[in-house]
PDB file of C-alpha atoms in Angstrom:
ATOM      1  CA  MET A   1      35.744  54.957 155.725  1.00 71.00           C
ATOM      2  CA  ASN A   2      33.044  54.285 153.617  1.00 88.00           C
ATOM      3  CA  LYS A   3      32.516  50.138 152.841  1.00 91.00           C
ATOM      4  CA  ILE A   4      30.590  50.531 149.218  1.00 90.00           C
ATOM      5  CA  LEU A   5      29.599  46.851 147.891  1.00 88.00           C
ATOM      6  CA  LEU A   6      29.982  46.834 144.017  1.00 85.00           C
ATOM      7  CA  GLY A   7      27.400  43.892 142.940  1.00 83.00           C
ATOM      8  CA  SER A   8      27.848  43.153 139.591  1.00 77.00           C
ATOM      9  CA  ARG A   9      27.808  40.306 136.124  1.00 68.00           C
ATOM     10  CA  HIS A  10      30.713  39.408 134.430  1.00 61.00           C
ATOM     11  CA  GLY A  11      32.028  40.752 131.402  1.00 57.00           C
ATOM     12  CA  GLY A  12      30.812  44.270 130.581  1.00 53.00           C
ATOM     13  CA  HIS A  13      29.357  45.053 133.648  1.00 54.00           C
ATOM     14  CA  ALA A  14      32.387  44.119 135.856  1.00 53.00           C
ATOM     15  CA  THR A  15      34.649  45.995 133.054  1.00 56.00           C
ATOM     16  CA  THR A  16      31.963  49.561 133.738  1.00 63.00           C
ATOM     17  CA  THR A  17      32.376  48.998 137.687  1.00 65.00           C
ATOM     18  CA  GLN A  18      36.186  50.885 137.245  1.00 67.00           C
ATOM     19  CA  LEU A  19      34.932  53.602 135.823  1.00 72.00           C
ATOM     20  CA  VAL A  20      31.281  54.122 138.228  1.00 78.00           C
ATOM     21  CA  LYS A  21      33.883  53.909 141.090  1.00 79.00           C
ATOM     22  CA  GLU A  22      35.694  57.583 139.753  1.00 80.00           C
ATOM     23  CA  VAL A  23      32.161  58.410 141.007  1.00 82.00           C
ATOM     24  CA  ILE A  24      31.779  56.842 143.820  1.00 85.00           C
ATOM     25  CA  GLU A  25      35.495  58.274 145.134  1.00 86.00           C
ATOM     26  CA  GLU A  26      34.041  61.515 144.536  1.00 87.00           C
ATOM     27  CA  GLU A  27      31.157  61.185 146.798  1.00 86.00           C
ATOM     28  CA  TYR A  28      32.378  58.703 149.505  1.00 88.00           C
ATOM     29  CA  GLU A  29      35.514  59.812 151.408  1.00 87.00           C
ATOM     30  CA  ASP A  30      37.993  56.666 151.777  1.00 87.00           C
ATOM     31  CA  PRO A  31      35.954  54.033 150.710  1.00 88.00           C
ATOM     32  CA  GLU A  32      36.942  50.690 150.981  1.00 89.00           C
ATOM     33  CA  TYR A  33      35.472  48.633 148.395  1.00 86.00           C
ATOM     34  CA  VAL A  34      33.695  44.679 148.380  1.00 86.00           C
ATOM     35  CA  VAL A  35      32.668  43.186 145.270  1.00 84.00           C
ATOM     36  CA  ALA A  36      30.151  40.549 145.100  1.00 84.00           C
ATOM     37  CA  THR A  37      30.186  38.721 141.180  1.00 80.00           C
ATOM     38  CA  ASP A  38      28.554  35.539 139.757  1.00 76.00           C
ATOM     39  CA  TYR A  39      32.608  34.923 137.891  1.00 70.00           C
ATOM     40  CA  GLU A  40      35.942  35.501 139.854  1.00 63.00           C
ATOM     41  CA  ASP A  41      36.987  38.104 138.235  1.00 60.00           C
ATOM     42  CA  ASP A  42      40.235  40.165 138.884  1.00 60.00           C
ATOM     43  CA  TYR A  43      39.341  43.933 140.909  1.00 60.00           C
ATOM     44  CA  ASP A  44      42.847  44.667 141.913  1.00 63.00           C
ATOM     45  CA  TYR A  45      41.073  47.372 144.170  1.00 62.00           C
ATOM     46  CA  SER A  46      38.981  45.049 146.995  1.00 64.00           C
ATOM     47  CA  GLU A  47      40.754  42.241 149.177  1.00 71.00           C
ATOM     48  CA  LYS A  48      37.422  41.334 149.398  1.00 82.00           C
ATOM     49  CA  LYS A  49      35.483  39.215 147.286  1.00 81.00           C
ATOM     50  CA  TYR A  50      32.205  36.242 147.094  1.00 85.00           C
ATOM     51  CA  ARG A  51      31.118  34.747 144.699  1.00 78.00           C
ATOM     52  CA  VAL A  52      27.344  35.196 143.952  1.00 79.00           C
ATOM     53  CA  PRO A  53      25.247  32.754 141.302  1.00 74.00           C
ATOM     54  CA  SER A  54      23.761  33.925 138.322  1.00 74.00           C
ATOM     55  CA  PHE A  55      20.681  32.685 137.442  1.00 71.00           C
ATOM     56  CA  ARG A  56      20.622  32.996 134.102  1.00 68.00           C
ATOM     57  CA  SER A  57      22.887  31.357 131.900  1.00 65.00           C
ATOM     58  CA  THR A  58      25.137  33.712 129.271  1.00 60.00           C
ATOM     59  CA  ASN A  59      22.649  33.911 126.174  1.00 64.00           C
ATOM     60  CA  SER A  60      19.807  31.741 127.856  1.00 64.00           C
ATOM     61  CA  LYS A  61      15.926  32.458 128.800  1.00 67.00           C
ATOM     62  CA  PHE A  62      15.756  30.822 131.207  1.00 70.00           C
ATOM     63  CA  TYR A  63      15.957  31.433 135.321  1.00 74.00           C
ATOM     64  CA  ASN A  64      16.347  28.610 137.205  1.00 75.00           C
ATOM     65  CA  PRO A  65      14.288  29.131 140.457  1.00 81.00           C
ATOM     66  CA  VAL A  66      17.265  27.530 142.882  1.00 84.00           C
ATOM     67  CA  LYS A  67      20.261  29.364 142.051  1.00 81.00           C
ATOM     68  CA  ALA A  68      17.499  32.042 142.629  1.00 81.00           C
ATOM     69  CA  LEU A  69      16.811  31.327 146.116  1.00 87.00           C
ATOM     70  CA  LYS A  70      20.959  30.472 146.258  1.00 86.00           C
ATOM     71  CA  ASN A  71      21.340  34.122 145.295  1.00 86.00           C
ATOM     72  CA  LEU A  72      19.024  36.022 147.743  1.00 88.00           C
ATOM     73  CA  TYR A  73      20.636  33.431 150.290  1.00 91.00           C
ATOM     74  CA  ARG A  74      24.130  34.798 149.785  1.00 91.00           C
ATOM     75  CA  SER A  75      22.837  38.467 148.952  1.00 90.00           C
ATOM     76  CA  ILE A  76      21.525  38.451 152.617  1.00 94.00           C
ATOM     77  CA  LYS A  77      24.701  36.905 154.272  1.00 94.00           C
ATOM     78  CA  ILE A  78      27.217  39.505 152.401  1.00 93.00           C
ATOM     79  CA  ILE A  79      24.904  42.300 153.887  1.00 94.00           C
ATOM     80  CA  ARG A  80      24.613  40.904 157.084  1.00 95.00           C
ATOM     81  CA  LYS A  81      27.913  40.251 157.737  1.00 95.00           C
ATOM     82  CA  GLU A  82      30.059  43.268 155.637  1.00 94.00           C
ATOM     83  CA  ARG A  83      26.943  46.164 156.705  1.00 95.00           C
ATOM     84  CA  PRO A  84      27.990  48.490 153.784  1.00 95.00           C
ATOM     85  CA  GLU A  85      27.453  52.386 153.707  1.00 94.00           C
ATOM     86  CA  ALA A  86      26.225  52.360 150.197  1.00 93.00           C
ATOM     87  CA  VAL A  87      25.504  49.443 147.574  1.00 92.00           C
ATOM     88  CA  VAL A  88      25.869  49.928 143.920  1.00 89.00           C
ATOM     89  CA  CYS A  89      24.118  46.976 140.972  1.00 86.00           C
ATOM     90  CA  TYR A  90      24.729  46.668 137.911  1.00 82.00           C
ATOM     91  CA  GLY A  91      22.739  44.341 136.467  1.00 73.00           C
ATOM     92  CA  ALA A  92      19.624  41.803 137.074  1.00 72.00           C
ATOM     93  CA  ASN A  93      21.110  38.364 137.885  1.00 73.00           C
ATOM     94  CA  THR A  94      24.224  38.820 140.370  1.00 75.00           C
ATOM     95  CA  SER A  95      23.233  41.838 142.103  1.00 81.00           C
ATOM     96  CA  ILE A  96      19.219  42.532 141.388  1.00 85.00           C
ATOM     97  CA  PHE A  97      18.876  40.684 145.144  1.00 87.00           C
ATOM     98  CA  LEU A  98      21.839  42.719 146.556  1.00 90.00           C
ATOM     99  CA  GLY A  99      20.227  45.506 145.854  1.00 90.00           C
ATOM    100  CA  VAL A 100      17.054  43.932 147.114  1.00 90.00           C
ATOM    101  CA  THR A 101      18.416  42.944 150.281  1.00 92.00           C
ATOM    102  CA  ALA A 102      19.794  46.948 151.125  1.00 92.00           C
ATOM    103  CA  SER A 103      16.682  48.503 150.568  1.00 91.00           C
ATOM    104  CA  PHE A 104      15.930  46.654 153.831  1.00 92.00           C
ATOM    105  CA  THR A 105      19.028  48.232 155.283  1.00 92.00           C
ATOM    106  CA  SER A 106      19.861  51.602 156.065  1.00 91.00           C
ATOM    107  CA  ALA A 107      22.633  51.885 153.412  1.00 92.00           C
ATOM    108  CA  ASP A 108      22.574  54.354 150.329  1.00 92.00           C
ATOM    109  CA  LEU A 109      21.210  52.470 147.045  1.00 92.00           C
ATOM    110  CA  ILE A 110      22.786  53.117 143.301  1.00 88.00           C
ATOM    111  CA  ALA A 111      21.561  51.026 140.915  1.00 84.00           C
ATOM    112  CA  VAL A 112      23.795  51.647 137.495  1.00 82.00           C
ATOM    113  CA  GLU A 113      21.693  51.455 134.122  1.00 76.00           C
ATOM    114  CA  SER A 114      23.556  49.889 131.453  1.00 67.00           C
ATOM    115  CA  GLU A 115      25.321  52.499 128.949  1.00 60.00           C
ATOM    116  CA  ASN A 116      23.834  50.419 125.837  1.00 55.00           C
ATOM    117  CA  ARG A 117      20.218  51.280 127.201  1.00 55.00           C
ATOM    118  CA  THR A 118      19.612  54.577 125.247  1.00 56.00           C
ATOM    119  CA  GLN A 119      15.933  54.703 124.722  1.00 63.00           C
ATOM    120  CA  VAL A 120      13.699  52.557 127.466  1.00 67.00           C
ATOM    121  CA  PRO A 121      15.451  51.871 131.028  1.00 66.00           C
ATOM    122  CA  SER A 122      15.757  47.770 132.184  1.00 72.00           C
ATOM    123  CA  ILE A 123      13.571  46.218 134.872  1.00 74.00           C
ATOM    124  CA  SER A 124      16.584  46.141 137.435  1.00 77.00           C
ATOM    125  CA  PRO A 125      17.073  49.670 137.871  1.00 78.00           C
ATOM    126  CA  ARG A 126      13.590  50.143 137.319  1.00 79.00           C
ATOM    127  CA  VAL A 127      12.518  48.272 140.496  1.00 82.00           C
ATOM    128  CA  LEU A 128      15.650  49.321 142.415  1.00 85.00           C
ATOM    129  CA  ASN A 129      14.232  52.967 141.967  1.00 82.00           C
ATOM    130  CA  PHE A 130      10.929  51.570 143.103  1.00 87.00           C
ATOM    131  CA  LEU A 131      12.506  50.277 146.374  1.00 87.00           C
ATOM    132  CA  GLY A 132      14.620  54.263 146.609  1.00 84.00           C
ATOM    133  CA  ALA A 133      17.492  53.764 145.034  1.00 82.00           C
ATOM    134  CA  GLU A 134      18.957  56.095 143.512  1.00 83.00           C
ATOM    135  CA  VAL A 135      19.454  55.300 138.960  1.00 77.00           C
ATOM    136  CA  TRP A 136      22.518  56.951 137.365  1.00 74.00           C
ATOM    137  CA  VAL A 137      22.272  56.389 133.618  1.00 68.00           C
ATOM    138  CA  SER A 138      24.488  57.131 130.593  1.00 63.00           C
ATOM    139  CA  TYR A 139      21.864  59.085 128.807  1.00 56.00           C
ATOM    140  CA  ASN A 140      19.636  61.615 130.477  1.00 62.00           C
ATOM    141  CA  ASP A 141      16.938  60.732 127.962  1.00 58.00           C
ATOM    142  CA  ILE A 142      15.667  57.497 129.844  1.00 57.00           C
ATOM    143  CA  LEU A 143      15.218  59.597 132.845  1.00 57.00           C
ATOM    144  CA  ASP A 144      11.760  60.234 131.999  1.00 60.00           C
ATOM    145  CA  LYS A 145      10.731  56.601 131.216  1.00 55.00           C
TER     146      LYS A 145
END
């Protein structure tokens, strides 16, 4: 059994999880899912769920450094406890520290670019790619960038 940690922010990133889950099941045999998100979204395919605080509110331009440190601390605890074989990250606020923490382990790191990004990649997949992540995109045009 392969343990897969899905880190996403609520809303659009959380709904994309179901689509990416289908791709994961093609690559990993008999996956067991663990979810880390900033809200208690309803994930019917995961028994284990963790709440990781977002360090920037929706529609806000201000980052909260105290919440960012809480996010990092919580991410380290989750990675150490679960020891996943793969960590799949969507969005920045909740999952960026999960990805950074996972880059220091032997886990496969996968960064999923938002499907609304068609021209220029966002910062999160670029940072995680620099740390060794495989980046999944909806539009191949942004792979060169």
